[in-house]
Amino acid sequence: MRYLPKSQSDREAMLSDIGVQSIDALFAAIPEEYRLTGDLKIPRSYAESEIVEFFRDRAAENAQGYATFLGAGAYSHYRPVVIDALISRGEFFTAYTPYQPEIAQGTLQSIFEFQTMICELTGMDVANASMYDGSTGAAEGLMMAARVTGRHKSAIATSVHPEYREVIATYARYQGMPLATVAYGKDGRVDLEALDKAVDGETAGVLIQSPNFFGIIEDVAAIADVVHKRGALLVVSIAEAVSLGIVKPPTEADIVSLEAQSFGVPIGFGGPYCGVMATRDKFVRQMPGRLVGETTDRNGKRGFVLTLSTREQHIRREKATSNICTNQALVALMCNIFMTIYGKQGLKELAQQNLAKAHYAADEFRKNGAALVFEGAPFFNEFVIRTKTYPRAINDRLLEQKIIGGFPLKRFYPELENASVWCCTETTTKASIDAAAKEVAQ
Amino acid sequence: MNSKIRKATTHISQNEGLIFEKSSPGKKAYKLPPLDVPAVDAEEVLGKAARNDPGQLPEVSEVEIIRHFTRMSTWNYAVDHGMYPLGSCTMKYNARVNEYVARIPGLAEAHPYQPTRISQGALRIMKMLRDQLMEITGMDAITLQPAAGAHGELTGILLVRAYLESQGSPRKKILVPDSAHGTNPATAAMCGYAVENLKSNAAGMVDIASLEAQVNQDVAALMLTNPNTLGVFEQEIRKIADVLHARGALLYMDGANMNALVGKVRPGDFGADVMHLNLHKTFSTPHGGGGPGSGPVACKKILEPFLPTPVVITKPDGTLGFDYDRPQSIGRVRMFYGNFGMFVRALAYIMANGPDGLRQTTEDAVLNANYIRKHLQGLYDLPYNTPTMHEVVFSDKIQTRKGIKTGDIAKRLIDYGFHPYTVSFPLVVPGALMIEPTESESKEELDLFIDAMKQIAREAEESPEVIADAPYHTRLTRLDETAAARKPVLRWKPQAELVAK
């Protein structure tokens, strides 16, 4: 077995050192009746070349070389090759949680930089070292709001990603957290009147997403006014992190739950991604997840350590802020490198290209007879159109041209008949937009 | 440098500040292609939602980025450097082919919402991993959706709750042994259960008499790690399951230590009803500095109706698809389908091993732990004499006589070229040294480790002050964690802002 560094004689020498006759003696604690006597029924051992061939074959059964207009919570952005070159260093990817700071400064300093950049982009004071993803992060955001306010109820805008809402429903069910929903208005934004009715003196947190599932940028300031008036906290989820290059950050929020997949993380059939939570200084002790802080060593040199761990499960057990332990550190490193590559100017330019492509596409689709479902509110790189025919029929025709069309909304929003949400990023070409525009007209 | 230190030596290491300190306006590491559509004015299309202040992201060149992260990487210790005996974490070798296949474009670039007819390869991978994990655990059904071990625990306990509810009552309590991971009680609390502690017996195992006394109509489940965190196999596991089952409660197995069992025994055969697996432990997906993980949950038939949606199914035409129509499901625990990239790596690992390789892997992991135990027993206190599986737990009882604690020994081990073991866990052993070598260590590496531990035991007797100030050969000496927590500095700030304050 090529991953095992022992010869048979090594094993025999070690067994004899231990003072047992055979390896079976070391498994004697397992009741004999349960010990396996034969092989597991799984395929034989494969050579490396066979493994590569197997996965290439599986990849060939998936779409390859398609242009895509799918967004809806997972975004196709270009990934600079520097990212994989750096995260493939064994020092990063084969290390564990930096519990021993003297030999983990690489991981710790990079997380500290990550936390800083997330604060700069979201307008929050403090960010954690990552959460599993945007959906669980949003659930944790509402749970955190309940801890901060000492209240129980939550309200969620229906324009939040439907799968995020499903996850939150699962998390909330047994925590005594009733969930109210807040409808969207004609412009696709949170209906402020509905919000006003949904929030009361027992509401702990209100969750919105901006840009929302329809791609529309919410009026965060107006929403925050309504929420704060009742003493509740506003949790803003951001699923498309590149929007932060050009869209005003939700500075009126109390908690921001970001899904940073857009920052250089492979779309990879849905994961692993990178959730992050950011908040105000005053709430930091109620925030879940690992945090890195600056300190000094005995000689006064700057260094970094995991800190405020008294919030966490390994210390607090059932009284912890969350049961989260493992996070998404390596994925956060991808995001960190991505943010560093694009930097202050590049992220803006990148966002500008996304904005321009999506607006060009929306205009072309409209010229070709599709209707923009939500008029009057700003959008970033996604928009909802209504077509004369069923979106799946349009998408089927596009697939023949190796183009994956927009995401049909009816599955999650029965009221949005023949509507679909389309995404354009910097990777979307004018040629594929023009090709799609012809089909949506049919 | 101490001539007794055989594995490590001092080495030039580059200094490197924070990336923000290297930034200067106008430097770039990116280039976008020319925009092939008309540019739009952000102010015009976004109105007051347009961003004016871009935030203080750094401005640096590509070569500076490469050097920045490369220099920082050299400050880490990793499995690729050597033995990383962090107990309970299973720091085994991460095969490169796993990384290679996970990056094949048709897999890495697949969108979760692309039509299933052009996702058959991804679905096939999920189905194969699912089937093989079911065979390995002896369970009837599985979900791959949970993102990590603790997330798997949450899913598993929600399954228990949903099942019991369908039987009439969710019940009130979860029993957790005093040796358990902190995630177990934290999970139980998140699922709306009260947590009740279960004491271990003198052998470090579940005390059957206590269990009998504590299991009643209020108990939903026992969360049991097996082998437990002392590295001890619960020999009465069948009896434990029977006590629970006789009173309508279920057995949740925390599979954090499944690497001690693969190919030797199956939890589904010895009475576990539901368990999670940590693909990042047992199945070698990389730990990545703290994540990502993946925590599939396997269960018995009775719990299957409650699994999260969607589940992968074979359609009548033989193709694979997702089934969302599961009325009894606990719902989703994560968007999309889970950490798919980890499924690819774990399946590649299982394929590389095959049934004989997996069994040999388990045997070597157990052999290594017992070899360490044999050679360090006596020099370090062994609080439980019960047979050791994949990890061995000592205490610092002998060394504390000279004022040396487990945390000090750990720091000294760094000078000897090793990553420390897990310090002060499990909580049932005061001053614990929890050592898990995994199968990935050669006899030579183990001998070096044993030598280092022996040398440190001698130092503790003869010159304890040497240990108390360790490590000496690292870039930084011991860091002030108290100061970090008292006045948290959790982000960099521009000098101007600090001065203004």
mmCIF file of C-alpha atoms in Angstrom, chain A residues 1-6 11 14-15 17-18 23 26-27 29-31 34-36 38-46 48 51-52 54-56 58-59 61-64 70-72 74 82 84 86-98 100-107 109 112-113 115-117 119-121 125-126 132-133 135-136 143 161 163-164 166-167 170-171 173-175 217 219 244 246-249 259 266-273 285 290 292-299 301-303 305 307-308 313 317-318 323 325-330 336-337 340-346 349-350 353 355-357 359-360 378-379 396 399 407 411 429-430, chain B residues 16-21 29-30 32-33 36-38 40 42 45-46 48-51 55-59 62 65 68-70 72-73 75-81 84 86 89 91 94-97 100 103-104 106-111 113-114 117-122 124-125 128 132 135 147-148 150-151 154 158 161 165 180 182-183 185-187 189-192 233 235 238 260 263-265 269 280 286-293 324 330-341 344 348 351-355 358-360 363-364 366-368 371 374-375 411 414 419-420 427 439-442 446 469 471 475-480 484-485 489-492:
data_model
loop_
_atom_site.group_PDB
_atom_site.id
_atom_site.type_symbol
_atom_site.label_atom_id
_atom_site.label_comp_id
_atom_site.label_asym_id
_atom_site.label_seq_id
_atom_site.Cartn_x
_atom_site.Cartn_y
_atom_site.Cartn_z
ATOM 1 C CA MET A 1 0.000 0.000 0.000
ATOM 2 C CA ARG A 2 1.719 3.111 -1.270
ATOM 3 C CA TYR A 3 0.635 5.503 1.478
ATOM 4 C CA LEU A 4 1.938 3.280 4.291
ATOM 5 C CA PRO A 5 5.595 3.757 5.239
ATOM 6 C CA LYS A 6 6.263 0.405 6.879
ATOM 7 C CA ARG A 11 5.663 -4.330 11.590
ATOM 8 C CA MET A 14 7.177 -3.394 16.404
ATOM 9 C CA LEU A 15 4.771 -6.183 17.370
ATOM 10 C CA ASP A 17 8.602 -4.816 20.905
ATOM 11 C CA ILE A 18 5.051 -4.428 22.110
ATOM 12 C CA ILE A 23 -1.800 -7.561 15.083
ATOM 13 C CA LEU A 26 -4.270 -5.315 19.474
ATOM 14 C CA PHE A 27 -7.884 -5.592 18.369
ATOM 15 C CA ALA A 29 -10.947 -5.321 22.812
ATOM 16 C CA ILE A 30 -13.469 -5.592 19.990
ATOM 17 C CA PRO A 31 -15.922 -8.386 20.804
ATOM 18 C CA TYR A 34 -18.402 -8.228 15.532
ATOM 19 C CA ARG A 35 -14.907 -8.472 14.084
ATOM 20 C CA LEU A 36 -14.893 -8.639 10.296
ATOM 21 C CA GLY A 38 -13.350 -10.961 5.316
ATOM 22 C CA ASP A 39 -12.838 -7.963 3.060
ATOM 23 C CA LEU A 40 -15.193 -5.000 2.901
ATOM 24 C CA LYS A 41 -17.238 -5.175 -0.274
ATOM 25 C CA ILE A 42 -15.645 -2.232 -1.988
ATOM 26 C CA PRO A 43 -13.608 -2.162 -5.226
ATOM 27 C CA ARG A 44 -10.017 -3.388 -5.250
ATOM 28 C CA SER A 45 -7.128 -0.983 -4.802
ATOM 29 C CA TYR A 46 -6.587 1.243 -7.867
ATOM 30 C CA GLU A 48 -2.870 6.249 -9.371
ATOM 31 C CA ILE A 51 -7.810 6.881 -10.302
ATOM 32 C CA VAL A 52 -6.996 9.811 -12.572
ATOM 33 C CA PHE A 54 -11.744 7.267 -13.416
ATOM 34 C CA PHE A 55 -12.271 10.879 -12.374
ATOM 35 C CA ARG A 56 -11.550 12.185 -15.884
ATOM 36 C CA ARG A 58 -16.701 11.210 -14.476
ATOM 37 C CA ALA A 59 -15.757 14.787 -15.414
ATOM 38 C CA GLU A 61 -20.057 12.930 -17.972
ATOM 39 C CA ASN A 62 -20.493 16.449 -16.592
ATOM 40 C CA ALA A 63 -20.860 19.609 -18.628
ATOM 41 C CA GLN A 64 -17.482 20.743 -19.908
ATOM 42 C CA LEU A 70 -26.280 30.367 -13.654
ATOM 43 C CA GLY A 71 -25.671 32.272 -10.448
ATOM 44 C CA ALA A 72 -28.289 31.819 -7.733
ATOM 45 C CA ALA A 74 -22.804 30.051 -6.727
ATOM 46 C CA VAL A 82 -1.639 32.045 -8.164
ATOM 47 C CA ASP A 84 -3.905 27.164 -6.347
ATOM 48 C CA LEU A 86 -0.064 28.963 -3.109
ATOM 49 C CA ILE A 87 -2.721 26.920 -1.350
ATOM 50 C CA SER A 88 -1.119 23.747 -2.728
ATOM 51 C CA ARG A 89 1.874 24.336 -0.488
ATOM 52 C CA GLY A 90 1.774 21.480 2.008
ATOM 53 C CA GLU A 91 2.612 23.924 4.798
ATOM 54 C CA PHE A 92 -0.862 25.375 4.326
ATOM 55 C CA PHE A 93 -3.052 22.512 3.270
ATOM 56 C CA THR A 94 -1.619 19.743 5.464
ATOM 57 C CA ALA A 95 -1.598 21.806 8.680
ATOM 58 C CA TYR A 96 -4.421 21.832 11.195
ATOM 59 C CA THR A 97 -6.111 24.505 13.280
ATOM 60 C CA PRO A 98 -3.371 26.791 14.642
ATOM 61 C CA GLN A 100 0.217 25.932 18.646
ATOM 62 C CA PRO A 101 0.897 29.487 17.563
ATOM 63 C CA GLU A 102 4.709 29.225 17.642
ATOM 64 C CA ILE A 103 4.550 26.860 14.646
ATOM 65 C CA ALA A 104 1.402 28.166 12.966
ATOM 66 C CA GLN A 105 2.142 31.839 12.343
ATOM 67 C CA GLY A 106 1.648 31.381 8.608
ATOM 68 C CA THR A 107 -1.954 30.298 9.032
ATOM 69 C CA GLN A 109 -1.200 35.848 10.082
ATOM 70 C CA PHE A 112 -5.663 38.033 10.519
ATOM 71 C CA GLU A 113 -5.261 39.607 7.069
ATOM 72 C CA GLN A 115 -10.392 39.209 8.918
ATOM 73 C CA THR A 116 -9.088 42.702 8.164
ATOM 74 C CA MET A 117 -10.056 42.646 4.487
ATOM 75 C CA CYS A 119 -14.006 44.193 7.707
ATOM 76 C CA GLU A 120 -12.851 46.690 5.094
ATOM 77 C CA LEU A 121 -15.221 45.296 2.481
ATOM 78 C CA ASP A 125 -15.576 46.183 12.919
ATOM 79 C CA VAL A 126 -14.701 42.522 13.312
ATOM 80 C CA TYR A 132 -19.110 26.565 6.787
ATOM 81 C CA ASP A 133 -20.951 28.573 4.145
ATOM 82 C CA SER A 135 -26.511 29.309 4.422
ATOM 83 C CA THR A 136 -25.355 28.027 7.810
ATOM 84 C CA MET A 143 -29.031 32.709 16.527
ATOM 85 C CA HIS A 161 -31.868 32.458 -1.162
ATOM 86 C CA GLU A 163 -32.022 27.132 0.262
ATOM 87 C CA TYR A 164 -30.627 29.461 2.943
ATOM 88 C CA GLU A 166 -34.586 26.007 4.316
ATOM 89 C CA VAL A 167 -31.364 25.650 6.307
ATOM 90 C CA THR A 170 -33.922 23.356 10.145
ATOM 91 C CA TYR A 171 -31.624 25.158 12.591
ATOM 92 C CA ARG A 173 -36.934 24.423 14.711
ATOM 93 C CA TYR A 174 -35.795 23.263 18.130
ATOM 94 C CA GLN A 175 -34.313 26.458 19.441
ATOM 95 C CA ILE A 217 -29.816 45.526 -4.164
ATOM 96 C CA ASP A 219 -32.417 49.539 0.535
ATOM 97 C CA LEU A 244 -18.751 44.597 -2.602
ATOM 98 C CA ILE A 246 -19.042 48.474 -6.390
ATOM 99 C CA VAL A 247 -22.094 48.221 -4.123
ATOM 100 C CA LYS A 248 -22.156 50.214 -0.898
ATOM 101 C CA PRO A 249 -21.516 47.847 2.023
ATOM 102 C CA GLU A 259 -20.573 33.790 1.387
ATOM 103 C CA PRO A 266 -14.081 26.741 -7.291
ATOM 104 C CA ILE A 267 -17.789 26.474 -7.943
ATOM 105 C CA GLY A 268 -17.239 22.704 -7.469
ATOM 106 C CA PHE A 269 -20.830 21.431 -7.583
ATOM 107 C CA GLY A 270 -21.693 23.412 -4.480
ATOM 108 C CA GLY A 271 -18.801 23.190 -2.055
ATOM 109 C CA PRO A 272 -16.640 23.609 -0.115
ATOM 110 C CA TYR A 273 -17.355 27.330 0.044
ATOM 111 C CA ARG A 285 -18.322 37.918 22.435
ATOM 112 C CA ARG A 290 -12.704 30.982 15.530
ATOM 113 C CA VAL A 292 -7.404 35.369 15.401
ATOM 114 C CA GLY A 293 -5.978 38.239 17.424
ATOM 115 C CA GLU A 294 -2.688 40.087 17.609
ATOM 116 C CA THR A 295 -0.363 39.744 20.582
ATOM 117 C CA THR A 296 3.324 39.628 21.402
ATOM 118 C CA ASP A 297 5.781 36.918 22.384
ATOM 119 C CA ARG A 298 8.068 37.043 25.419
ATOM 120 C CA ASN A 299 10.535 39.197 23.517
ATOM 121 C CA LYS A 301 7.693 40.552 18.904
ATOM 122 C CA ARG A 302 4.344 40.780 17.134
ATOM 123 C CA GLY A 303 2.540 37.489 16.635
ATOM 124 C CA VAL A 305 -3.035 33.591 18.270
ATOM 125 C CA THR A 307 -8.419 34.182 20.843
ATOM 126 C CA LEU A 308 -11.685 34.673 22.753
ATOM 127 C CA GLN A 313 -17.629 24.516 22.358
ATOM 128 C CA ARG A 317 -19.587 22.795 25.928
ATOM 129 C CA GLU A 318 -23.425 23.030 25.979
ATOM 130 C CA ASN A 323 -21.214 23.760 18.126
ATOM 131 C CA CYS A 325 -15.399 23.522 15.372
ATOM 132 C CA THR A 326 -13.931 22.831 11.928
ATOM 133 C CA ASN A 327 -14.270 25.875 9.680
ATOM 134 C CA GLN A 328 -13.205 26.599 6.090
ATOM 135 C CA ALA A 329 -9.655 27.812 6.712
ATOM 136 C CA LEU A 330 -8.087 26.718 3.415
ATOM 137 C CA ASN A 336 -7.579 36.030 1.081
ATOM 138 C CA ILE A 337 -5.243 35.513 -1.880
ATOM 139 C CA THR A 340 -4.933 40.473 -2.301
ATOM 140 C CA ILE A 341 -4.536 39.894 -6.046
ATOM 141 C CA TYR A 342 -7.374 42.211 -7.036
ATOM 142 C CA GLY A 343 -6.803 44.675 -4.218
ATOM 143 C CA LYS A 344 -8.353 48.073 -3.835
ATOM 144 C CA GLN A 345 -8.604 48.945 -7.549
ATOM 145 C CA GLY A 346 -8.990 45.505 -9.037
ATOM 146 C CA GLU A 349 -12.796 47.039 -11.911
ATOM 147 C CA LEU A 350 -13.916 43.430 -11.645
ATOM 148 C CA GLN A 353 -17.238 44.434 -15.596
ATOM 149 C CA LEU A 355 -22.217 45.237 -13.700
ATOM 150 C CA ALA A 356 -21.690 46.180 -17.348
ATOM 151 C CA LYS A 357 -22.217 42.637 -18.664
ATOM 152 C CA HIS A 359 -26.844 45.418 -17.754
ATOM 153 C CA TYR A 360 -25.943 44.759 -21.376
ATOM 154 C CA PRO A 378 -30.826 48.581 -8.890
ATOM 155 C CA PHE A 379 -29.247 45.198 -9.653
ATOM 156 C CA ASP A 396 -32.917 23.188 -23.632
ATOM 157 C CA LEU A 399 -27.799 23.656 -24.149
ATOM 158 C CA PHE A 407 -32.191 29.494 -13.197
ATOM 159 C CA ARG A 411 -39.567 25.776 -8.177
ATOM 160 C CA THR A 429 -18.847 36.919 -23.316
ATOM 161 C CA LYS A 430 -20.859 39.291 -25.465
ATOM 162 C CA GLU B 16 7.414 39.265 6.469
ATOM 163 C CA GLY B 17 5.048 41.982 7.608
ATOM 164 C CA LEU B 18 1.331 42.201 7.058
ATOM 165 C CA ILE B 19 0.335 42.570 3.418
ATOM 166 C CA PHE B 20 -1.121 45.999 4.199
ATOM 167 C CA GLU B 21 2.323 47.179 5.199
ATOM 168 C CA ALA B 29 -1.358 41.906 -9.462
ATOM 169 C CA TYR B 30 -4.306 41.570 -11.859
ATOM 170 C CA LEU B 32 -8.792 42.033 -16.744
ATOM 171 C CA PRO B 33 -9.513 41.431 -20.424
ATOM 172 C CA ASP B 36 -16.561 43.580 -24.758
ATOM 173 C CA VAL B 37 -19.826 45.338 -23.901
ATOM 174 C CA PRO B 38 -20.478 49.046 -23.300
ATOM 175 C CA VAL B 40 -21.926 51.534 -17.529
ATOM 176 C CA ALA B 42 -22.100 52.792 -11.567
ATOM 177 C CA VAL B 45 -27.339 52.380 -12.562
ATOM 178 C CA LEU B 46 -26.883 51.875 -8.830
ATOM 179 C CA LYS B 48 -27.193 55.703 -3.833
ATOM 180 C CA ALA B 49 -26.304 51.997 -3.624
ATOM 181 C CA ALA B 50 -23.033 52.737 -5.447
ATOM 182 C CA ARG B 51 -19.905 52.361 -3.359
ATOM 183 C CA GLY B 55 -12.041 50.006 1.498
ATOM 184 C CA GLN B 56 -8.389 49.513 2.377
ATOM 185 C CA LEU B 57 -7.525 46.440 0.342
ATOM 186 C CA PRO B 58 -3.800 46.139 -0.338
ATOM 187 C CA GLU B 59 -2.177 47.129 -3.634
ATOM 188 C CA GLU B 62 2.105 39.310 -8.149
ATOM 189 C CA ILE B 65 2.021 38.022 -3.254
ATOM 190 C CA HIS B 68 4.308 36.971 1.025
ATOM 191 C CA PHE B 69 2.360 33.729 1.236
ATOM 192 C CA THR B 70 5.375 31.512 0.599
ATOM 193 C CA MET B 72 4.309 32.831 5.770
ATOM 194 C CA SER B 73 3.830 29.203 4.776
ATOM 195 C CA TRP B 75 6.311 29.444 9.509
ATOM 196 C CA ASN B 76 3.817 26.577 9.709
ATOM 197 C CA TYR B 77 4.431 23.014 10.800
ATOM 198 C CA ALA B 78 2.445 20.541 8.684
ATOM 199 C CA VAL B 79 1.970 16.819 8.087
ATOM 200 C CA ASP B 80 4.275 17.224 5.105
ATOM 201 C CA HIS B 81 7.069 18.109 7.559
ATOM 202 C CA TYR B 84 1.725 15.584 13.727
ATOM 203 C CA LEU B 86 -2.547 15.765 17.461
ATOM 204 C CA CYS B 89 -7.564 15.123 14.854
ATOM 205 C CA MET B 91 -3.367 14.142 10.969
ATOM 206 C CA ASN B 94 -2.947 13.788 2.281
ATOM 207 C CA ALA B 95 -2.321 12.117 -1.056
ATOM 208 C CA ARG B 96 -1.546 14.449 -3.949
ATOM 209 C CA VAL B 97 -3.632 12.534 -6.452
ATOM 210 C CA TYR B 100 -5.227 16.556 -8.604
ATOM 211 C CA ARG B 103 -9.259 20.065 -9.731
ATOM 212 C CA ILE B 104 -10.284 18.384 -13.004
ATOM 213 C CA GLY B 106 -15.473 19.106 -15.332
ATOM 214 C CA LEU B 107 -15.681 18.529 -11.557
ATOM 215 C CA ALA B 108 -14.235 21.760 -10.157
ATOM 216 C CA GLU B 109 -16.296 23.963 -12.470
ATOM 217 C CA ALA B 110 -19.650 22.162 -12.241
ATOM 218 C CA HIS B 111 -22.453 24.447 -11.122
ATOM 219 C CA TYR B 113 -27.839 23.983 -10.456
ATOM 220 C CA GLN B 114 -26.730 22.816 -13.886
ATOM 221 C CA ARG B 117 -28.356 15.312 -17.320
ATOM 222 C CA ILE B 118 -25.049 17.187 -17.574
ATOM 223 C CA SER B 119 -24.113 16.429 -13.937
ATOM 224 C CA GLN B 120 -24.126 12.639 -14.130
ATOM 225 C CA GLY B 121 -20.411 12.386 -13.344
ATOM 226 C CA ALA B 122 -20.774 14.396 -10.136
ATOM 227 C CA ARG B 124 -22.027 9.130 -9.846
ATOM 228 C CA ILE B 125 -19.205 10.196 -7.515
ATOM 229 C CA MET B 128 -20.267 5.682 -5.183
ATOM 230 C CA GLN B 132 -18.874 2.638 -0.047
ATOM 231 C CA GLU B 135 -20.486 -0.686 3.415
ATOM 232 C CA ALA B 147 -20.074 20.336 6.141
ATOM 233 C CA ALA B 148 -18.029 19.044 9.088
ATOM 234 C CA ALA B 150 -20.028 18.973 14.397
ATOM 235 C CA HIS B 151 -22.439 19.701 11.560
ATOM 236 C CA LEU B 154 -26.304 18.306 14.485
ATOM 237 C CA LEU B 158 -31.990 16.050 14.448
ATOM 238 C CA ARG B 161 -35.330 13.861 17.338
ATOM 239 C CA GLU B 165 -41.206 12.572 17.508
ATOM 240 C CA ALA B 180 -16.702 13.472 25.031
ATOM 241 C CA GLY B 182 -17.124 19.603 23.410
ATOM 242 C CA THR B 183 -19.086 19.528 20.177
ATOM 243 C CA PRO B 185 -22.979 18.734 24.391
ATOM 244 C CA ALA B 186 -23.005 21.902 22.236
ATOM 245 C CA THR B 187 -24.838 19.962 19.501
ATOM 246 C CA ALA B 189 -28.161 22.015 23.148
ATOM 247 C CA MET B 190 -28.658 23.283 19.571
ATOM 248 C CA CYS B 191 -31.221 20.536 19.009
ATOM 249 C CA GLY B 192 -33.233 21.602 22.039
ATOM 250 C CA PHE B 233 -12.806 0.620 22.532
ATOM 251 C CA GLN B 235 -16.014 -3.351 24.993
ATOM 252 C CA ARG B 238 -23.561 -4.197 22.495
ATOM 253 C CA ALA B 260 -9.429 2.813 14.400
ATOM 254 C CA GLY B 263 -12.094 -2.741 7.775
ATOM 255 C CA LYS B 264 -12.009 -4.366 11.212
ATOM 256 C CA VAL B 265 -15.506 -3.828 12.604
ATOM 257 C CA ASP B 269 -23.103 -4.352 13.274
ATOM 258 C CA HIS B 280 -11.046 15.077 6.892
ATOM 259 C CA PRO B 286 -6.742 17.745 4.023
ATOM 260 C CA HIS B 287 -7.258 19.719 7.228
ATOM 261 C CA GLY B 288 -6.225 22.932 5.469
ATOM 262 C CA GLY B 289 -5.307 24.896 8.603
ATOM 263 C CA GLY B 290 -8.713 24.264 10.193
ATOM 264 C CA GLY B 291 -11.031 23.283 7.362
ATOM 265 C CA PRO B 292 -12.868 22.537 5.156
ATOM 266 C CA GLY B 293 -14.207 19.308 6.538
ATOM 267 C CA TYR B 324 -36.632 16.460 -3.090
ATOM 268 C CA ILE B 330 -35.597 17.171 8.821
ATOM 269 C CA GLY B 331 -35.010 19.635 5.952
ATOM 270 C CA ARG B 332 -31.753 21.001 4.690
ATOM 271 C CA VAL B 333 -28.670 21.467 6.840
ATOM 272 C CA ARG B 334 -26.655 23.187 4.126
ATOM 273 C CA MET B 335 -27.296 24.747 0.730
ATOM 274 C CA PHE B 336 -26.666 22.579 -2.324
ATOM 275 C CA TYR B 337 -25.313 19.064 -1.649
ATOM 276 C CA GLY B 338 -22.416 19.392 0.797
ATOM 277 C CA ASN B 339 -18.669 19.787 0.360
ATOM 278 C CA PHE B 340 -18.495 17.980 -2.964
ATOM 279 C CA GLY B 341 -14.775 18.681 -3.427
ATOM 280 C CA VAL B 344 -13.971 13.525 -4.680
ATOM 281 C CA ALA B 348 -10.013 8.768 -4.453
ATOM 282 C CA MET B 351 -10.078 3.693 -4.297
ATOM 283 C CA ALA B 352 -6.320 3.951 -3.750
ATOM 284 C CA ASN B 353 -6.586 1.707 -0.700
ATOM 285 C CA GLY B 354 -9.143 -0.917 -1.572
ATOM 286 C CA PRO B 355 -10.404 -3.263 1.141
ATOM 287 C CA LEU B 358 -8.043 0.225 4.354
ATOM 288 C CA ARG B 359 -7.636 -2.671 6.770
ATOM 289 C CA GLN B 360 -3.838 -2.372 6.767
ATOM 290 C CA GLU B 363 -3.905 -1.893 11.705
ATOM 291 C CA ASP B 364 -0.896 0.375 11.252
ATOM 292 C CA VAL B 366 -3.302 0.988 16.045
ATOM 293 C CA LEU B 367 0.146 -0.574 15.874
ATOM 294 C CA ASN B 368 1.787 2.871 15.966
ATOM 295 C CA TYR B 371 4.298 1.125 19.982
ATOM 296 C CA LYS B 374 4.936 0.635 25.094
ATOM 297 C CA HIS B 375 7.996 2.869 24.903
ATOM 298 C CA LYS B 411 6.148 23.412 23.697
ATOM 299 C CA ILE B 414 8.388 21.744 19.095
ATOM 300 C CA HIS B 419 4.067 19.113 16.298
ATOM 301 C CA PRO B 420 2.719 18.646 19.821
ATOM 302 C CA LEU B 427 -11.051 16.455 30.332
ATOM 303 C CA GLU B 439 -0.695 5.130 10.133
ATOM 304 C CA SER B 440 1.372 7.643 8.181
ATOM 305 C CA GLU B 441 4.479 7.394 10.383
ATOM 306 C CA SER B 442 7.423 5.137 9.645
ATOM 307 C CA LEU B 446 8.173 7.026 15.638
ATOM 308 C CA ASP B 469 10.730 28.420 28.650
ATOM 309 C CA PRO B 471 10.313 26.590 22.557
ATOM 310 C CA ARG B 475 10.566 32.392 15.106
ATOM 311 C CA LEU B 476 8.576 33.516 18.125
ATOM 312 C CA THR B 477 8.756 32.459 21.748
ATOM 313 C CA ARG B 478 5.601 31.707 23.735
ATOM 314 C CA LEU B 479 2.827 34.111 22.845
ATOM 315 C CA ASP B 480 0.802 36.058 25.343
ATOM 316 C CA ALA B 484 -4.759 38.807 23.269
ATOM 317 C CA ALA B 485 -8.071 37.952 24.923
ATOM 318 C CA VAL B 489 -6.915 43.309 18.368
ATOM 319 C CA LEU B 490 -8.736 41.398 15.660
ATOM 320 C CA ARG B 491 -7.782 43.347 12.560
ATOM 321 C CA TRP B 492 -5.060 45.597 11.144
#
